[in-house]
Coordinates of N, CA, C and O in Angstrom, one line a residue:
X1 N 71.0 71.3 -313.3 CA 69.6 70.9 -313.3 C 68.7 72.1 -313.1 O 68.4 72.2 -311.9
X2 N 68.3 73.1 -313.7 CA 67.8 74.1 -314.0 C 66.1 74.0 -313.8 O 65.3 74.9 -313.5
X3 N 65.9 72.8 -314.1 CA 64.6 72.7 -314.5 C 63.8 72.4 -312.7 O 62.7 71.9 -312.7
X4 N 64.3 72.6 -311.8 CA 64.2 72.6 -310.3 C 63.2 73.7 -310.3 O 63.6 74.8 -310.7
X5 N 61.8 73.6 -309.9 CA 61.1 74.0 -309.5 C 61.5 74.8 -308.0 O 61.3 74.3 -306.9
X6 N 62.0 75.9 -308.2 CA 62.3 76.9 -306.6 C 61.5 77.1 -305.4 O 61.8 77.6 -304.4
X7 N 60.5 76.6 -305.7 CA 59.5 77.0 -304.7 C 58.9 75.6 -303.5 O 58.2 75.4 -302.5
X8 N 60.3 74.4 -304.5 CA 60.1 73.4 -303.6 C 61.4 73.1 -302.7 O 62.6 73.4 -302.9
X9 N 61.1 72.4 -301.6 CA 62.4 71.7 -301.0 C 62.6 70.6 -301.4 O 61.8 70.3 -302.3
X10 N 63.6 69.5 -300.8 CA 63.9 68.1 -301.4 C 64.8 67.8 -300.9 O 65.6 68.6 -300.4
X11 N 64.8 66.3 -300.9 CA 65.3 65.4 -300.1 C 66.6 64.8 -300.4 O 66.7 64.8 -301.6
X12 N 67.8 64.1 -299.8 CA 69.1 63.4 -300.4 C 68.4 62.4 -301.1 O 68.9 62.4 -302.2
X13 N 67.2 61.5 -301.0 CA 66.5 60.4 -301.2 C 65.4 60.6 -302.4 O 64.7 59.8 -302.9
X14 N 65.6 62.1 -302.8 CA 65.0 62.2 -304.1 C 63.5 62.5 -304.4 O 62.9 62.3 -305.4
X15 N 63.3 63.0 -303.2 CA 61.5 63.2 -302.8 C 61.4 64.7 -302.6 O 62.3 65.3 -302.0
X16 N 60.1 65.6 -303.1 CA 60.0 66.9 -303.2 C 58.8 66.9 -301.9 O 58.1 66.0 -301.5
X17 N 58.8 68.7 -301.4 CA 57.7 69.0 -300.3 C 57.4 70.3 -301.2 O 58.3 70.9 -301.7
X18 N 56.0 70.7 -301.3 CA 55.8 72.1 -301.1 C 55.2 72.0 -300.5 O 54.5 71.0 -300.2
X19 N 55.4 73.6 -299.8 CA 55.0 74.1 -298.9 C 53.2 74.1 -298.7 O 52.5 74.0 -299.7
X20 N 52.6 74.3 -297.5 CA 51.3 74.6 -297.7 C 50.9 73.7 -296.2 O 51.5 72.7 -295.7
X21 N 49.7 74.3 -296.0 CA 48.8 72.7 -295.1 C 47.6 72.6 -295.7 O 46.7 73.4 -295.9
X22 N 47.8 71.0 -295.7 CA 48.9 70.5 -295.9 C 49.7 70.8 -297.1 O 49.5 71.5 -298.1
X23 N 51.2 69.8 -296.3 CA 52.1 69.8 -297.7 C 51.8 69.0 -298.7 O 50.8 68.2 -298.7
X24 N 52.7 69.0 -299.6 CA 52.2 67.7 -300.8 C 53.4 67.9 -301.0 O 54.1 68.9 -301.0
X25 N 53.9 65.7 -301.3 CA 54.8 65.5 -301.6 C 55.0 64.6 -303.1 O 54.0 64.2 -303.7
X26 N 55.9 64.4 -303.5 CA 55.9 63.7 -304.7 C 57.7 63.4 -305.0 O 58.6 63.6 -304.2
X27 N 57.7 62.9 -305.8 CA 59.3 62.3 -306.4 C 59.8 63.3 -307.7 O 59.0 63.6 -308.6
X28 N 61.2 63.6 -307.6 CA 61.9 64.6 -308.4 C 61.3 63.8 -310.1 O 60.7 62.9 -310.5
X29 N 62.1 64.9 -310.8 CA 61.8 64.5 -312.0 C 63.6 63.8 -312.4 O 63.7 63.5 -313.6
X30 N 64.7 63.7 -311.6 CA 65.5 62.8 -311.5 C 65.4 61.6 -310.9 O 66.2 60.8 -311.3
X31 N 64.4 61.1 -309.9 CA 64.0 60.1 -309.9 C 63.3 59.2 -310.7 O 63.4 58.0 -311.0
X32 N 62.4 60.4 -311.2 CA 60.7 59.4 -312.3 C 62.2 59.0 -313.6 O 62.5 57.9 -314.1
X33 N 62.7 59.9 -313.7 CA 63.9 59.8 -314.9 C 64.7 58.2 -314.7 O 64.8 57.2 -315.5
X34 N 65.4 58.5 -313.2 CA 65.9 57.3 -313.4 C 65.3 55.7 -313.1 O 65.9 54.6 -313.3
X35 N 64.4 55.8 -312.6 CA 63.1 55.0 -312.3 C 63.0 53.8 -314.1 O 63.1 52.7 -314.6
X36 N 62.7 55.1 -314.4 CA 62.2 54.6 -316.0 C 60.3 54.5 -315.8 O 59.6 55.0 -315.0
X37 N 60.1 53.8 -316.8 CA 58.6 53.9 -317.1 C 57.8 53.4 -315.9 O 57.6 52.2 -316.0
X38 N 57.2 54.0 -314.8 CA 56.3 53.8 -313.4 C 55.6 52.5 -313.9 O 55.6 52.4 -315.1
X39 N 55.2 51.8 -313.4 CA 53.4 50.6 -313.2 C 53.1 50.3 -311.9 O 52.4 49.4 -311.6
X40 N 53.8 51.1 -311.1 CA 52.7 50.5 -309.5 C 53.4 51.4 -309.0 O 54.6 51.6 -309.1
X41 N 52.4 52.0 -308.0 CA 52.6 52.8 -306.3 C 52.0 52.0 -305.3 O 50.9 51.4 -305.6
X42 N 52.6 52.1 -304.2 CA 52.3 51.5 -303.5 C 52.1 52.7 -302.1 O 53.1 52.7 -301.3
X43 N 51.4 53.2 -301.9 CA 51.3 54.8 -301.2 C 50.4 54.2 -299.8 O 49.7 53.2 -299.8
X44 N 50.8 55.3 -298.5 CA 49.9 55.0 -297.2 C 48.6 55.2 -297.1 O 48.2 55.5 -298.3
X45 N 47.7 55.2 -296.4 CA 46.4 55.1 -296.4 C 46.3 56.9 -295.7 O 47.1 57.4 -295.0
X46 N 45.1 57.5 -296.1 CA 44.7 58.6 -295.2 C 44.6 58.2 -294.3 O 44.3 57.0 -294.2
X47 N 44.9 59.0 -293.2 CA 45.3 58.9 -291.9 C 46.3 58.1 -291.1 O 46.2 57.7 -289.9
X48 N 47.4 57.8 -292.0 CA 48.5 56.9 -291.6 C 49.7 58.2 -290.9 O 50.1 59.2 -291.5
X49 N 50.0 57.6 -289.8 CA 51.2 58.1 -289.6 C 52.3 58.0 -290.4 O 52.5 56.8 -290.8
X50 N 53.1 59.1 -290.6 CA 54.3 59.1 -291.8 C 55.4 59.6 -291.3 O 55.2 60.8 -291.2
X51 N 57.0 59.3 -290.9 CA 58.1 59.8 -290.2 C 59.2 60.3 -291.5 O 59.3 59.7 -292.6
X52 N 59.9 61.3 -291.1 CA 60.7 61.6 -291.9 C 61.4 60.4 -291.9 O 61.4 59.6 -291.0
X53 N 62.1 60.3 -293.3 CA 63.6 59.6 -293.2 C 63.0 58.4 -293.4 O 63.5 57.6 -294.2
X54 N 61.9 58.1 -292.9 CA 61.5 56.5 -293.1 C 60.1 56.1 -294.1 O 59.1 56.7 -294.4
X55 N 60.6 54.5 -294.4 CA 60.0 54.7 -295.9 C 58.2 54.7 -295.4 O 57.7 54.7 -294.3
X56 N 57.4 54.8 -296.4 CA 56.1 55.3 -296.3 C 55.4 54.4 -297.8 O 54.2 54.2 -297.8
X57 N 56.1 54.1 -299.0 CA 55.4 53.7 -300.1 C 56.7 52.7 -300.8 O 57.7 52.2 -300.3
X58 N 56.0 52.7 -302.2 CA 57.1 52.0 -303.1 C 56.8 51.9 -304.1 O 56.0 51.1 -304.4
X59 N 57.4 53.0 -305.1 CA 57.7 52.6 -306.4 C 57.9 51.1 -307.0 O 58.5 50.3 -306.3
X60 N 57.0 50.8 -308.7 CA 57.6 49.9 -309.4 C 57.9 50.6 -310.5 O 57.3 51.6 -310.8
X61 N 58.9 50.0 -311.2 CA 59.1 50.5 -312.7 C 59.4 49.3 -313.7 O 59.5 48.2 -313.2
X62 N 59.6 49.4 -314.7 CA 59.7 48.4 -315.7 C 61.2 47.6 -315.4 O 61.3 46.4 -315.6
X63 N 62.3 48.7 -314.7 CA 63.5 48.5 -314.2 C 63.7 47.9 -312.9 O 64.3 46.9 -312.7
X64 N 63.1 48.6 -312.2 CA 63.3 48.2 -310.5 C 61.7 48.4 -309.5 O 60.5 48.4 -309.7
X65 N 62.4 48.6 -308.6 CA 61.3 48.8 -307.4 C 62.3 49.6 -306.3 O 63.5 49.4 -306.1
X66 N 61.5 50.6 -305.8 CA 62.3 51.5 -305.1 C 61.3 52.1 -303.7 O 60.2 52.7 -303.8
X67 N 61.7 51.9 -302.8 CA 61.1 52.9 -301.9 C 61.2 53.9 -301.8 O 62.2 54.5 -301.8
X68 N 59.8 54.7 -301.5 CA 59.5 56.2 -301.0 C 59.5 56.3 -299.5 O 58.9 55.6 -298.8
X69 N 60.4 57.5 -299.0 CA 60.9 58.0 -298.1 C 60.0 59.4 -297.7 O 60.2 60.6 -298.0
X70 N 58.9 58.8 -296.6 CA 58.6 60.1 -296.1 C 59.7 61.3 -296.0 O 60.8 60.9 -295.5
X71 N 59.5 63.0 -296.5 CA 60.7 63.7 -296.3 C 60.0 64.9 -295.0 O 60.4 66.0 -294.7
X72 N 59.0 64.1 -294.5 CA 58.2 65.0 -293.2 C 57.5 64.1 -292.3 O 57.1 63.0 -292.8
X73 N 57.5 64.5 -290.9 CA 56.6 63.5 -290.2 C 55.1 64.1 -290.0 O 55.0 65.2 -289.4
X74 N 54.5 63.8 -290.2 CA 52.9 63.9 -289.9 C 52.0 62.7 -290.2 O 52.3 61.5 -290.3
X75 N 50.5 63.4 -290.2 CA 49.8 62.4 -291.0 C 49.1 62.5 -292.6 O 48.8 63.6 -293.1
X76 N 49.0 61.4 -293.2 CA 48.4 61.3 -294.2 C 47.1 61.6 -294.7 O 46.1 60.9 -294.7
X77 N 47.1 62.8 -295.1 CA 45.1 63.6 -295.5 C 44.4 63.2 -296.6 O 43.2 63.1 -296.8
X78 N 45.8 63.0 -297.7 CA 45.3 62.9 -299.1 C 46.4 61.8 -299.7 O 47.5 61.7 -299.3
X79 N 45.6 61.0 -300.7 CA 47.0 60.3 -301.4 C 46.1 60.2 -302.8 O 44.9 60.1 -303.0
X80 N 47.1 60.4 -303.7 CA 46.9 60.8 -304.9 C 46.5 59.6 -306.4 O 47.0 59.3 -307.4
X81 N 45.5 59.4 -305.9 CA 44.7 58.2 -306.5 C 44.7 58.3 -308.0 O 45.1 57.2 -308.4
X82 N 44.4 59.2 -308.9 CA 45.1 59.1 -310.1 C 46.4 59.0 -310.2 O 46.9 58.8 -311.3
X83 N 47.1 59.2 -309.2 CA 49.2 58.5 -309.8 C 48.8 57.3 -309.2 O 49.6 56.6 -309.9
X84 N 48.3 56.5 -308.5 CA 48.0 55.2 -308.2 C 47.5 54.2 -309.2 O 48.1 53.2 -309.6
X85 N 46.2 54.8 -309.6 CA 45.5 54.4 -310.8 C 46.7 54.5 -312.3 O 46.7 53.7 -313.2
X86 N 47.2 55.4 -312.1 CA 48.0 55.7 -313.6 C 49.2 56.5 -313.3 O 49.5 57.7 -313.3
X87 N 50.1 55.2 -312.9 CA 51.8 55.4 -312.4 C 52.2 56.8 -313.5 O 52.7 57.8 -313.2
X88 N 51.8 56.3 -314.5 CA 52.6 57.0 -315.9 C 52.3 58.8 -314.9 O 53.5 59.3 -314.7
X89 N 51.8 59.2 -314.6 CA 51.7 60.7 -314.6 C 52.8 61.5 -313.6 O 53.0 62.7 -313.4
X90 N 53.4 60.2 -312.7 CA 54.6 60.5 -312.4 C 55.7 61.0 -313.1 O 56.4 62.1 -313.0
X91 N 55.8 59.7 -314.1 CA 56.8 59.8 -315.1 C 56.8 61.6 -316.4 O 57.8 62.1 -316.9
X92 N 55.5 61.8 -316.3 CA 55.0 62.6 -317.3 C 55.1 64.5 -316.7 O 55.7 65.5 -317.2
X93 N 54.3 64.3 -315.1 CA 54.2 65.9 -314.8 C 54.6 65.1 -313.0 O 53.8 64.8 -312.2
X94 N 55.8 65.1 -312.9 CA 56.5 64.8 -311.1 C 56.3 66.1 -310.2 O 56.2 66.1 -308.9
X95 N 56.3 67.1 -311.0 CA 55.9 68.3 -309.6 C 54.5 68.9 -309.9 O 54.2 69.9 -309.3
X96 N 53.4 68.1 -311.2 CA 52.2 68.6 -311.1 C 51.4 67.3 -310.6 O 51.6 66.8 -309.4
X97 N 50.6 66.9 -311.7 CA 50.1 65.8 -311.8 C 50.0 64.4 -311.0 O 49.1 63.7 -310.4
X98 N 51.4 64.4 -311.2 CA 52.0 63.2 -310.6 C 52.6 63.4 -308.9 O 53.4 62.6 -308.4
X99 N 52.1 64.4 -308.4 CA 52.1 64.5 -307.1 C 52.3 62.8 -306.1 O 52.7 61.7 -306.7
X100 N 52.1 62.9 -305.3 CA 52.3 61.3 -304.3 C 50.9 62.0 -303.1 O 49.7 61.9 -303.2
X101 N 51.7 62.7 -302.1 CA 50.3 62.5 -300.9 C 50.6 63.9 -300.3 O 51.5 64.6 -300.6
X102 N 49.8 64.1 -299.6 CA 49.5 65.3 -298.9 C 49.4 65.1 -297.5 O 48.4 64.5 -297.1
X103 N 50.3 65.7 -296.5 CA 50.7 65.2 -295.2 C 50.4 66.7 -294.3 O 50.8 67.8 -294.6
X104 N 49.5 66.3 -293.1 CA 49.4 67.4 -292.2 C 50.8 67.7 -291.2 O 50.5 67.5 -290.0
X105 N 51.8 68.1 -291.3 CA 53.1 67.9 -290.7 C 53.2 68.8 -289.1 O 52.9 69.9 -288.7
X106 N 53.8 67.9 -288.3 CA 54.3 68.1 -287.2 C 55.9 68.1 -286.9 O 56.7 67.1 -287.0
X107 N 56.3 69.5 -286.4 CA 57.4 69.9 -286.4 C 58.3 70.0 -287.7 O 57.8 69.6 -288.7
X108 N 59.5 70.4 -287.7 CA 60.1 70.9 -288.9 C 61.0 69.4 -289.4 O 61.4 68.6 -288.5
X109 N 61.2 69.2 -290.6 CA 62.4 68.4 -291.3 C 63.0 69.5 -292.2 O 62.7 70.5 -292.9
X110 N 64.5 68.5 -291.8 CA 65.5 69.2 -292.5 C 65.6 68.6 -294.0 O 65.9 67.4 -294.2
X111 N 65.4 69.8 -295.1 CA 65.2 69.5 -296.0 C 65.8 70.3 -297.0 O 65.8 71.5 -296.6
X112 N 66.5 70.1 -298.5 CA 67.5 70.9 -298.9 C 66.9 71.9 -299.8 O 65.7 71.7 -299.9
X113 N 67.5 72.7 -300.4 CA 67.7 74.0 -301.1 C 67.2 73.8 -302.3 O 67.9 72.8 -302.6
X114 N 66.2 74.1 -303.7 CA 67.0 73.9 -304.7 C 68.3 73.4 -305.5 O 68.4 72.4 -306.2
X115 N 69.3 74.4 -305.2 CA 70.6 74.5 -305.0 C 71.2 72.9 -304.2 O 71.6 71.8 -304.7
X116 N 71.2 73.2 -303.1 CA 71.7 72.1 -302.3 C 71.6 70.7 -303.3 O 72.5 70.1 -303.8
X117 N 70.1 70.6 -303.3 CA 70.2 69.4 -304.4 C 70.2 69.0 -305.5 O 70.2 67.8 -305.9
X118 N 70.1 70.3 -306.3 CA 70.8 70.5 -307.3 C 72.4 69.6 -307.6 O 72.7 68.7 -308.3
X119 N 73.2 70.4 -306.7 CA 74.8 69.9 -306.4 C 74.7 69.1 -306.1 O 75.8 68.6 -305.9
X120 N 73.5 67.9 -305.6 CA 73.6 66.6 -305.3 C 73.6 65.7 -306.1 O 74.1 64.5 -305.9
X121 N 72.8 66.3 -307.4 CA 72.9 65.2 -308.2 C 73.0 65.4 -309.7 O 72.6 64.8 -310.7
X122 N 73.7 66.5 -309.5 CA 75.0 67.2 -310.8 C 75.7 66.2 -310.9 O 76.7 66.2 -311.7

């Protein structure tokens, strides 16, 4: 899986952080992949508390419905109202465009390598 943007971390659960404050998070482009074609997010409100590990939103796709897994705890600053309005830009640009939300974070989560999750889902 080469196409891993380095400059991000990520989750067993399939969810990306870059770095910054805030962070911004979003879903791999093996997720939007196996998702299939997006039509609904279901994302927290600004200023919602958000915990690692625990879910925070939900995916629909033409396939399934899937929950989003905060991969940090903080709160919620920004949520990304064009991927709300227009699921597809997930499916389209997952580490531009298609961002999810932007979280002011408190304390650290354990979160994998390129690499790491790379080999996770080789």
């Amino acid at each position: 899986m080469s196409d891993l943007p380095s400059d991000l971390k990520y989750t067993a659960e399939h969810e990306w952080v870059r770095a910054g404050e805030p962070v911004t998070v979003g879903i791999t482009a093996h997720a939007a992949e196996a998702l299939g074609e997006l039509v609904y997010l279901e994302l927290p409100a600004v200023g919602d508390a958000v915990t690692a590990g625990q879910v925070c939103g939900e995916i629909e796709s033409t396939k399934s419905v899937s929950e989003v897994f905060s991969p940090v705890t903080g709160t919620v600053v920004e949520v990304n109202d064009a991927a709300v309005d227009d699921p597809s830009l997930v499916n389209s640009d997952p580490y531009g465009a298609g961002w999810l939300l932007r979280v002011d974070v408190e304390g650290d989560a354990a979160l994998l390598s390129p690499e790491e999750y790379a080999a996770l889902v080789d």
